[in-house]
Tab-separated table of C-alpha atoms and ligand atoms in Angstrom:
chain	number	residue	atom	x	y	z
Z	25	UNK	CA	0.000	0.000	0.000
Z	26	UNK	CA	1.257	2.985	-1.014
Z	27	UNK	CA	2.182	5.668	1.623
Z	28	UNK	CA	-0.524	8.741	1.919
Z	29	UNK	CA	0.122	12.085	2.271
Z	30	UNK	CA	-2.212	15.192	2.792
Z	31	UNK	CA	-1.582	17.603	0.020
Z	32	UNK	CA	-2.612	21.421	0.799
Z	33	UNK	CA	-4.884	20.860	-1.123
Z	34	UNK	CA	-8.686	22.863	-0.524
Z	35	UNK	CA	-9.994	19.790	1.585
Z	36	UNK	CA	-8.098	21.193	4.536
Z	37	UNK	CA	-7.297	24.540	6.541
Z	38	UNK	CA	-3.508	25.416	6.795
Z	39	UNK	CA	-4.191	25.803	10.376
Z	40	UNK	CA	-4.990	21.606	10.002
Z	41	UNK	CA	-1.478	21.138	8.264
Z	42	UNK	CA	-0.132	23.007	10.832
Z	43	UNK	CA	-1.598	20.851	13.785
Z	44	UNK	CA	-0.711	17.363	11.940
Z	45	UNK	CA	3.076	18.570	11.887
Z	46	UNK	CA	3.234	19.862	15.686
Z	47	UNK	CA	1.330	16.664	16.292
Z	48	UNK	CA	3.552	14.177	14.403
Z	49	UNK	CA	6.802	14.631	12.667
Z	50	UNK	CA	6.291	11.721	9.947
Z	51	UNK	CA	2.396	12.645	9.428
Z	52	UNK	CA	0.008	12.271	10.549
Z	53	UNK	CA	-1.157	8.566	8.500
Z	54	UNK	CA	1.524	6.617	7.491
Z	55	UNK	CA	1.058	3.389	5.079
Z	56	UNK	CA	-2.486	3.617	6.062
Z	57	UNK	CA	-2.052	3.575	9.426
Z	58	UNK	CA	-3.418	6.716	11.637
Z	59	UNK	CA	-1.113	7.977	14.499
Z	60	UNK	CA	-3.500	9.256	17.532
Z	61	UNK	CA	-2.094	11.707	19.629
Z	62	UNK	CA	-2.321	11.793	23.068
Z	63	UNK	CA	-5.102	13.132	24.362
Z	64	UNK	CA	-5.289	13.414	28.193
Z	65	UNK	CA	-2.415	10.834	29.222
Z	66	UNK	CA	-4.743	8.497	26.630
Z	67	UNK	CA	-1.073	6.040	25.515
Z	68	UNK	CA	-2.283	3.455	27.034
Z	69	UNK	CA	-5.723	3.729	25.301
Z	70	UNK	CA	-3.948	4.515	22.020
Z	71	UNK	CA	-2.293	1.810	22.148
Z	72	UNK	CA	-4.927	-1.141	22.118
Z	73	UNK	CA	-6.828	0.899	19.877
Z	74	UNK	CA	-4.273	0.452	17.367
Z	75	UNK	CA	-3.630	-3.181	18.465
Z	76	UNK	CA	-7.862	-3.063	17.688
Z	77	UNK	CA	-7.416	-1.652	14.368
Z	78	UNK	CA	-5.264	-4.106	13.305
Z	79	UNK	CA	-7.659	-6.960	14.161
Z	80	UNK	CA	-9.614	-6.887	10.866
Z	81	UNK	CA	-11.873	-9.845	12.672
Z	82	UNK	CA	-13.063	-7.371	15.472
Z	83	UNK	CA	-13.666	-4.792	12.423
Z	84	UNK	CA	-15.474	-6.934	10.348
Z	85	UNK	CA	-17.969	-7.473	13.075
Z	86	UNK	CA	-18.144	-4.257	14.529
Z	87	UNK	CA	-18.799	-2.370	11.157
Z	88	UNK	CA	-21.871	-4.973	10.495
Z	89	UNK	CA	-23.586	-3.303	13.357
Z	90	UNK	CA	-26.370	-1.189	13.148
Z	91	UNK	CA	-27.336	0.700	16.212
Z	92	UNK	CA	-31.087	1.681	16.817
Z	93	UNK	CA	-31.475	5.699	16.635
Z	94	UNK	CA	-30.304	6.881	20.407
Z	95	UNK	CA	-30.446	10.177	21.784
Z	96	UNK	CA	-26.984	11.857	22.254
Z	97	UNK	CA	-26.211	11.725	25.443
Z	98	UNK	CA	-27.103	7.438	25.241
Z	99	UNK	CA	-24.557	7.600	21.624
Z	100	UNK	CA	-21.879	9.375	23.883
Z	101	UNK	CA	-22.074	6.672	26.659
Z	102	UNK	CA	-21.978	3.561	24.471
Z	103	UNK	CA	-18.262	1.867	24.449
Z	104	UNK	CA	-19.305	-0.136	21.340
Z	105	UNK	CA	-20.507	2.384	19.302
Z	106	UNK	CA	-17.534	5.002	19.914
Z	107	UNK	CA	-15.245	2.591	19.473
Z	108	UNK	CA	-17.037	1.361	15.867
Z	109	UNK	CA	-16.441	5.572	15.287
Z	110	UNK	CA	-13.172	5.586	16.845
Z	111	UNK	CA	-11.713	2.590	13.998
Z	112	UNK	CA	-13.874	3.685	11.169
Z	113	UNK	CA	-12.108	7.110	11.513
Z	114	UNK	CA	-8.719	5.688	11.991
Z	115	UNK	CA	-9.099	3.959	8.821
Z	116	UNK	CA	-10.947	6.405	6.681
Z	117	UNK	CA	-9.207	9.024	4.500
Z	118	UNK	CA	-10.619	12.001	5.698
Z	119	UNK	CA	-8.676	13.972	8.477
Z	120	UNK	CA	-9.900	14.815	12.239
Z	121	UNK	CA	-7.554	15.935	14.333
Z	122	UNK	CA	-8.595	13.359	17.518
Z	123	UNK	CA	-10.666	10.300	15.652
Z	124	UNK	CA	-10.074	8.970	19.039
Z	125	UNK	CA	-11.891	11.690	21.347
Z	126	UNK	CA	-15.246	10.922	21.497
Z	127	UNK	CA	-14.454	6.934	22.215
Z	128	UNK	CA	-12.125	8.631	25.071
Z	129	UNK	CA	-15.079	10.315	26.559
Z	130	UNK	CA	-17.305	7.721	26.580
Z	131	UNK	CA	-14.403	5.547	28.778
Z	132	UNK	CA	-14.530	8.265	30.884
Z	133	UNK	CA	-18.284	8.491	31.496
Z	134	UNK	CA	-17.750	4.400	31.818
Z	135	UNK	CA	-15.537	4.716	34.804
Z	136	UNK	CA	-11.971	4.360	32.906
Z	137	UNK	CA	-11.341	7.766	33.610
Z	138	UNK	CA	-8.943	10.265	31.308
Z	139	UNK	CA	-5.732	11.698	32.312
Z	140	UNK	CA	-5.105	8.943	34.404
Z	141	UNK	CA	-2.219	5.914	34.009
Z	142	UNK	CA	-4.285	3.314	33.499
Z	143	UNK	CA	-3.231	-0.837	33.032
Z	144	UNK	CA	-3.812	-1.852	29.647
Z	145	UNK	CA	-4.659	-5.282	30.156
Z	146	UNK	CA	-7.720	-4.042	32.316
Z	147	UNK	CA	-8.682	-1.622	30.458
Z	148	UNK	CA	-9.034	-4.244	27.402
Z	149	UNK	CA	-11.450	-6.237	29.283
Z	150	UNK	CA	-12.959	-3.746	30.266
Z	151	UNK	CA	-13.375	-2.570	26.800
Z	152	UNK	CA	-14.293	-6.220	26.026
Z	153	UNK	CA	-16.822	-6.360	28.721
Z	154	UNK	CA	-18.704	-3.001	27.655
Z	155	UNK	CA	-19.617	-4.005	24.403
Z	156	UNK	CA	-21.172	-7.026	25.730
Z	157	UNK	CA	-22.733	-5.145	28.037
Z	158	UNK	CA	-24.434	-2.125	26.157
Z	159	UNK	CA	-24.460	-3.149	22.733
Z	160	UNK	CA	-27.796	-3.675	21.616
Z	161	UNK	CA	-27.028	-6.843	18.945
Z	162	UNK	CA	-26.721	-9.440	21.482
Z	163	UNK	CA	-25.422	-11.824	19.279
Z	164	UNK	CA	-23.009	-9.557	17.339
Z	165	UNK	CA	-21.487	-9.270	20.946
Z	166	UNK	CA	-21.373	-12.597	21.962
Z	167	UNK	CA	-19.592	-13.014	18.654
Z	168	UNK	CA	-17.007	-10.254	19.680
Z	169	UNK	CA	-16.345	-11.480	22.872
Z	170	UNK	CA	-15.837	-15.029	21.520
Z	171	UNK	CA	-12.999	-13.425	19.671
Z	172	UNK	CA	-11.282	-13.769	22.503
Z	173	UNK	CA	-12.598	-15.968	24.842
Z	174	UNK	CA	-9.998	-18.755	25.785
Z	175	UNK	CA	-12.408	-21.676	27.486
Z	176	UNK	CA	-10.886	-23.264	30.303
Z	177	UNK	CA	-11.399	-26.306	33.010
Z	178	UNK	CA	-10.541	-25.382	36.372
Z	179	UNK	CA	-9.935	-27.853	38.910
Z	180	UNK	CA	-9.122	-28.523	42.585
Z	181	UNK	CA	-7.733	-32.087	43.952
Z	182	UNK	CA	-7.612	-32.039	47.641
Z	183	UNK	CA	-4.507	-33.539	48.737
Z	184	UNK	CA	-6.261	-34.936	51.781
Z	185	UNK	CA	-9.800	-36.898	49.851
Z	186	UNK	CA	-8.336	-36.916	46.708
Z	187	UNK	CA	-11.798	-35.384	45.586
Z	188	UNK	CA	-11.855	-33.415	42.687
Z	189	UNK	CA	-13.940	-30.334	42.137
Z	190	UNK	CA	-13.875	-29.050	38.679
Z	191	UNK	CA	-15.956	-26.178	36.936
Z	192	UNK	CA	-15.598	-24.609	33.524
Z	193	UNK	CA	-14.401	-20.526	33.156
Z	194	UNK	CA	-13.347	-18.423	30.419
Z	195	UNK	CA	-10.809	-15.729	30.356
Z	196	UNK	CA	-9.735	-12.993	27.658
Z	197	UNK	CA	-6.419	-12.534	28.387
Z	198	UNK	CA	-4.150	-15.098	29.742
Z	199	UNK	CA	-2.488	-14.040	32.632
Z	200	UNK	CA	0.928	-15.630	32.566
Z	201	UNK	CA	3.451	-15.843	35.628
Z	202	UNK	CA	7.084	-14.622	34.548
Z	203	UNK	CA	9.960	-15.497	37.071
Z	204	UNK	CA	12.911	-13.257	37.403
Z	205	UNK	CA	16.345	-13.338	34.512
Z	206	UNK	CA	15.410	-14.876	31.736
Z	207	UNK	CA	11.840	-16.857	30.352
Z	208	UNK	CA	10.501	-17.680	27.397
Z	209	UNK	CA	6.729	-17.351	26.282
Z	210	UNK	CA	6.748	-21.142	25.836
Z	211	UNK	CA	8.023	-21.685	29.450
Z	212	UNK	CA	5.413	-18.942	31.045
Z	213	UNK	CA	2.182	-21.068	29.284
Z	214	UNK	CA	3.913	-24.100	30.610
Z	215	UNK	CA	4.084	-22.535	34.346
Z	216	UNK	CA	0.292	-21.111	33.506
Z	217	UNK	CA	-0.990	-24.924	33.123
Z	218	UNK	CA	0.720	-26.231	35.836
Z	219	UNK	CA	-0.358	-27.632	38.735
Z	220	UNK	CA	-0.196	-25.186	41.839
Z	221	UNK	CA	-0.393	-26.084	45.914
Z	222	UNK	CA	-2.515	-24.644	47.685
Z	223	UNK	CA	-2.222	-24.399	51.629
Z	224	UNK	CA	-2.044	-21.870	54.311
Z	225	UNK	CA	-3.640	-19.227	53.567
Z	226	UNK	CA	-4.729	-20.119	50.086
Z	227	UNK	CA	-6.386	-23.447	51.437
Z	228	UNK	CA	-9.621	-24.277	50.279
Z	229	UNK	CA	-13.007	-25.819	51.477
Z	230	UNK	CA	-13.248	-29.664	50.474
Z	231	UNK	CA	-17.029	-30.458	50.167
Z	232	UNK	CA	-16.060	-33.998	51.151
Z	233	UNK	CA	-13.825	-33.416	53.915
Z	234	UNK	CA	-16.030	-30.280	55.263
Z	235	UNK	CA	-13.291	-28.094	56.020
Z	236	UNK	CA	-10.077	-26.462	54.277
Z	237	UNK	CA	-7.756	-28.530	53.562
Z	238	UNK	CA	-4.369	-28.200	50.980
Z	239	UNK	CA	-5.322	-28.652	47.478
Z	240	UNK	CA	-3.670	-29.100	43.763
Z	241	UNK	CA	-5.034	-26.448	41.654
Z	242	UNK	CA	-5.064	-26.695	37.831
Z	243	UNK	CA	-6.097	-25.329	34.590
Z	244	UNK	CA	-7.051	-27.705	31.296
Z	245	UNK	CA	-7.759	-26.060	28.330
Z	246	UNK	CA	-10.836	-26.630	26.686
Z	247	UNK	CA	-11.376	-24.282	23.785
Z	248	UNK	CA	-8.656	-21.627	21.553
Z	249	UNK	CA	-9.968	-18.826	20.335
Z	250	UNK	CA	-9.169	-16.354	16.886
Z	251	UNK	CA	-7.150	-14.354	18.551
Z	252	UNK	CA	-5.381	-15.165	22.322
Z	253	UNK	CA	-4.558	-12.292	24.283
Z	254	UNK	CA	-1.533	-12.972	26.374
Z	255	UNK	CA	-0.835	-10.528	29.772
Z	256	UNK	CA	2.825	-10.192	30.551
Z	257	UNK	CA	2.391	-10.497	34.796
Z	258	UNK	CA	4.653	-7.886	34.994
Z	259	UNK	CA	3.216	-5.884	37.783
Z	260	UNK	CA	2.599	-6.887	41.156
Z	261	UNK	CA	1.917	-5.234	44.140
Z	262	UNK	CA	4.469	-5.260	46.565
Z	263	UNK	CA	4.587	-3.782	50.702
Z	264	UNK	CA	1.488	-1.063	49.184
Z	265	UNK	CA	2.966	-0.147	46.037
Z	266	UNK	CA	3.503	-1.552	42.496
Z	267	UNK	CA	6.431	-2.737	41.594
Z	268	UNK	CA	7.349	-3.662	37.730
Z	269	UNK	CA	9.310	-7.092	36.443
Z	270	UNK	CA	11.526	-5.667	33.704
Z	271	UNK	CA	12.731	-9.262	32.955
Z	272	UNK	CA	13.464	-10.752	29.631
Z	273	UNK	CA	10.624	-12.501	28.339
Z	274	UNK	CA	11.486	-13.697	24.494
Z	275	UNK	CA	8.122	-14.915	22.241
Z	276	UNK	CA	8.162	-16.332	18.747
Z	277	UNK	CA	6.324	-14.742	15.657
Z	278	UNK	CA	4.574	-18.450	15.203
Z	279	UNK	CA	3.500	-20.157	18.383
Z	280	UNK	CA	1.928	-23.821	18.210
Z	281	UNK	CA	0.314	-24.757	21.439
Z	282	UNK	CA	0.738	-28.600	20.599
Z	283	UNK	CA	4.268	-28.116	21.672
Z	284	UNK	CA	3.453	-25.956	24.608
Z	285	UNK	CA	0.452	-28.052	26.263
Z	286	UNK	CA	0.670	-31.663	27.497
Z	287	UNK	CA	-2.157	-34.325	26.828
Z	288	UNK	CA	-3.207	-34.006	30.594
Z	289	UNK	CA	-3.436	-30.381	30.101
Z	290	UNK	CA	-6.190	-30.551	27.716
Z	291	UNK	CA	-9.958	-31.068	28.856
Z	292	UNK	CA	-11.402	-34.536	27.841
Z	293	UNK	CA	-14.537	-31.958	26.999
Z	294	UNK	CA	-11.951	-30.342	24.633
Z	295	UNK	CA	-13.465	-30.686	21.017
Z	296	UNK	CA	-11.141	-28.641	18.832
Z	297	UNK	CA	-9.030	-29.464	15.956
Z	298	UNK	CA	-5.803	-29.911	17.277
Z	299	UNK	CA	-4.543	-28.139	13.749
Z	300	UNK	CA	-6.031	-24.867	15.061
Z	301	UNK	CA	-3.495	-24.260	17.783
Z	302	UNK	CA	-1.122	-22.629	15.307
Z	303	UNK	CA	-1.227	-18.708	15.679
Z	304	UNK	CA	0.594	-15.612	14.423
Z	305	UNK	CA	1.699	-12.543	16.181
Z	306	UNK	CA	0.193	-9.457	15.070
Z	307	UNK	CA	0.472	-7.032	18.159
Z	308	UNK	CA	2.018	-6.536	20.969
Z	309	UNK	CA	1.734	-3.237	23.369
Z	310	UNK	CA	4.081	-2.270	24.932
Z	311	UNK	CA	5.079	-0.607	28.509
Z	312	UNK	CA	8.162	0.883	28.792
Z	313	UNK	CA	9.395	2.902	31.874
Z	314	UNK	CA	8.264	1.953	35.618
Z	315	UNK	CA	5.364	0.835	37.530
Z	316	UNK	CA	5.023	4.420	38.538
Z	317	UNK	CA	5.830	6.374	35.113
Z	318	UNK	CA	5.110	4.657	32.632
Z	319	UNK	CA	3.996	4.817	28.537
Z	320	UNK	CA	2.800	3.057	26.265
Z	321	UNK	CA	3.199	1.924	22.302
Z	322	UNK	CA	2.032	-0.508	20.103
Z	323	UNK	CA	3.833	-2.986	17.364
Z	324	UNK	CA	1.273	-4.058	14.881
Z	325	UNK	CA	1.431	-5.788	11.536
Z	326	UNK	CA	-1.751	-5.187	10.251
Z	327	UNK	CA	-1.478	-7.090	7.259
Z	328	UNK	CA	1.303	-9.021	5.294
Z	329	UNK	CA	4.850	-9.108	6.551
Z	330	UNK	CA	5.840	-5.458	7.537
Z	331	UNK	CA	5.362	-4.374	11.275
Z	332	UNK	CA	4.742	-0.779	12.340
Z	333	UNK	CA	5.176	0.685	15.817
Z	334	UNK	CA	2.825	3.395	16.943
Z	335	UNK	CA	3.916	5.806	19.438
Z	336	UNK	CA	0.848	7.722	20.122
Z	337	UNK	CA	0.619	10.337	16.472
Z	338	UNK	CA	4.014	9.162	15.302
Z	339	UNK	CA	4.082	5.470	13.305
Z	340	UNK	CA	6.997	4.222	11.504
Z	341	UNK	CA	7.824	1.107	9.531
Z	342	UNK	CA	9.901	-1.395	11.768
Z	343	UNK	CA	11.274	-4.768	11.321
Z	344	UNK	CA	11.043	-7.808	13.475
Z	345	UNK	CA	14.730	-7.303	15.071
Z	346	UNK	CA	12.601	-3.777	16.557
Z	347	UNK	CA	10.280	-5.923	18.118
Z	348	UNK	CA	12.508	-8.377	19.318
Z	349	UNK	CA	14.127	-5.133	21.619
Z	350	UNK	CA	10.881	-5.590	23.592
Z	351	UNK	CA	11.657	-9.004	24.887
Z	352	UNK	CA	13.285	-6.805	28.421
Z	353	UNK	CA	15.777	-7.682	30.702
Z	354	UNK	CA	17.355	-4.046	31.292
Z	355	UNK	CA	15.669	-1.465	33.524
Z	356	UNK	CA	14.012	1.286	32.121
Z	357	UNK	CA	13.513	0.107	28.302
Z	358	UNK	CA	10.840	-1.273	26.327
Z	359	UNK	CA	8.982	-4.085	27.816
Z	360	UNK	CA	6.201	-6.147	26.064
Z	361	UNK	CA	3.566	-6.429	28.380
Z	362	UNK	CA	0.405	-7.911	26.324
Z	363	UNK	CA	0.570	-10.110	23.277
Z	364	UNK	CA	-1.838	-10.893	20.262
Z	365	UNK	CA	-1.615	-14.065	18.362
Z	366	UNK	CA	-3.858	-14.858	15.787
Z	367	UNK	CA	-5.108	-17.793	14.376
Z	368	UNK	CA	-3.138	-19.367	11.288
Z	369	UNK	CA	-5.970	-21.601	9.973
Z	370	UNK	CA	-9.688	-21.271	10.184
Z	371	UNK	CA	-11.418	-22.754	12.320
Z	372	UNK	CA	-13.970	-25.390	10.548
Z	373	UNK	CA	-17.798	-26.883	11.868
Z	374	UNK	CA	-18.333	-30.312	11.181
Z	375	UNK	CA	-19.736	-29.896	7.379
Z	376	UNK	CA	-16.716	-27.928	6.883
Z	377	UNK	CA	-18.175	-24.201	6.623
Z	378	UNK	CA	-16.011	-21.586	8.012
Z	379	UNK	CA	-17.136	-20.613	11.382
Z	380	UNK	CA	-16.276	-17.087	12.263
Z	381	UNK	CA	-16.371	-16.151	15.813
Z	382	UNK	CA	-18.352	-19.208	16.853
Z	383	UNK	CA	-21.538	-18.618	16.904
Z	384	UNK	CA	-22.674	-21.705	18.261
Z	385	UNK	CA	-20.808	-20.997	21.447
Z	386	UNK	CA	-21.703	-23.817	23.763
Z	387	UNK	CA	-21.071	-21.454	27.261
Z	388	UNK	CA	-23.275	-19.175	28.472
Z	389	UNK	CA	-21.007	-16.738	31.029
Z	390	UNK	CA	-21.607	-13.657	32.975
Z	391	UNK	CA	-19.553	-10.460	32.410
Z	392	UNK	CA	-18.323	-11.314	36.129
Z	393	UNK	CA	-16.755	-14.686	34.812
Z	394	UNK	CA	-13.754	-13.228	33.940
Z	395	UNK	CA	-11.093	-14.137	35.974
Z	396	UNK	CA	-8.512	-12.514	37.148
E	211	LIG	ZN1	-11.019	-33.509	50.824
């Protein structure tokens, strides 16, 4: 695609010009991609909205929506339909000079306030959860949220009974542990699904024994979706304040989850292809500086081969050895904190129709489900 530039041309005041270069020394759009600049400390919103943009399967359900004729002040308020303006304007020719402001607002009258540091990964759910909540296509929503919606088996062995309690979940992000020096993303999904003790403090009630006891606790997976979210742990709280893990944490461009996960890892329920574990990075956002001052950026490779990293208006053409310098392990620099993988092959039903954001989910789940 070729590169677009804004001629002063009569579509635009000077004044306009003027603004794009203060704004953003290599323009304002670059290979089709929109910078956004930062409006009210909005980074770390900037950057999953271009991590957003780049996920033409969120787009391609999001732009089939039609909303039902609203008053204003309901428009303003609804996190689905801001953010459907919010990505057609980052992808549309014309200029404006925030195509991000009003979708900023409405966070704010959602309780993800502006000019405030906020955590990205919560802030995506939150996102996430909002559009299931208040848009008004319920099934257009369920579709969005299946997305991302990795299922899961949860279960508890007491050490005691041996009983086993098991229940299913879902989360849209996967929280995975890092340890300090050096890890791998391979090695962090291995220490996700494995088995943790429980006891002291973290014991839990047996229903056979009838009382707490120390207990195995486990995760099996059930069910990958289009695109898996992974959340760099790399915040914590520590003695009342938050304290940042600048380790190294390397992660491959491919990632096949049939040499990550071991057969007792996955949930006899399980009923997915085993072929459609292979996925694709396409985005990562990134943290760099502390716990306490902090920004944000994106990588995203929207489509084909070539990545771009968006630092709030500025975005630039990059190459993979750029976002390799996010892996970590000095203080201070560029961190990767979430990932985005995306599916290499679609998914197939039975008679061998492509199934886009499964609609026939089997789980029904409550916007409180998500765990954390
Ligand atoms: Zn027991």
């Amino acid at each position: 695609m070729a590169g677009r530039s804004y001629s002063r041309s009569f579509l635009y005041p000077d004044s306009y010009h003027l603004y794009v270069y203060y704004q953003s020394p290599y323009g304002s759009r670059f290979q089709g991609l929109r910078g956004l600049p930062n409006y009210g400390l909005s980074c770390c919103v900037n950057a999953l909205l271009q991590s957003f943009s780049a996920t033409q399967e969120l787009l391609a359900l999001l732009n089939r929506w039609i909303e039902n004729d609203s008053g204003a002040l309901e428009k303003a308020r609804n996190v689905p339909q801001q953010l459907q303006k919010a990505l057609q304007a980052m992808q549309s020719d014309r200029f404006l000079p925030n195509p991000h402001q009003s979708f900023l607002y409405c966070l704010d009258r959602n309780h993800i306030p502006m000019s405030v540091q906020h955590d990205a990964d919560e802030v995506f759910i939150s996102i996430l959860n909002l559009i299931q909540e208040q848009m008004s296509d319920t099934e257009l929503a369920q579709q969005i949220k299946c997305l991302y919606m990795v299922k899961l088996e949860e279960h508890l062995q007491c050490n005691e009974c041996t009983y086993i309690q098991s229940g299913d979940t879902y989360m849209l992000s996967l929280p995975l542990p890092l340890s300090q020096g050096s890890n791998t993303l391979e090695d962090c999904f291995r220490a996700f699904f494995e088995l943790q003790e429980l006891d002291n403090e973290e014991r839990c009630f047996c229903d056979r024994c009838g009382e707490k006891t120390p207990s195995k606790q486990g995760l099996k997976l059930i069910y990958l979706p289009s695109v898996v979210c992974v959340h760099l742990k790399r915040f914590h709280y520590d003695h009342g304040r938050t304290e940042k893990m600048h380790c190294e944490v390397s992660f491959p461009q491919a990632l096949d989850f049939n040499t990550i996960l071991k057969p007792e890892q996955v949930s006899q329920s399980s009923k997915q292809s085993r072929s459609e574990w292979q996925y694709k990075l396409y985005a990562v956002i990134v943290h760099c500086g502390t716990a306490m001052f902090g920004h944000y950026t994106a990588y995203i490779k929207p489509d084909g081969d070539i990545w771009y990293h968006a630092n709030d208006s500025r975005v630039s053409q990059m190459t993979w050895a750029d976002v390799e310098g996010t892996f970590g392990g000095s203080k201070g620099g560029d961190t990767a904190y979430m990932l985005l993988y995306r599916r290499t092959k679609e998914e197939t039903e039975p008679d061998g129709r492509r199934n886009i954001g499964e609609r026939n989910s089997r789980t029904e789940f409550s916007p409180n489900q998500q765990r954390k």
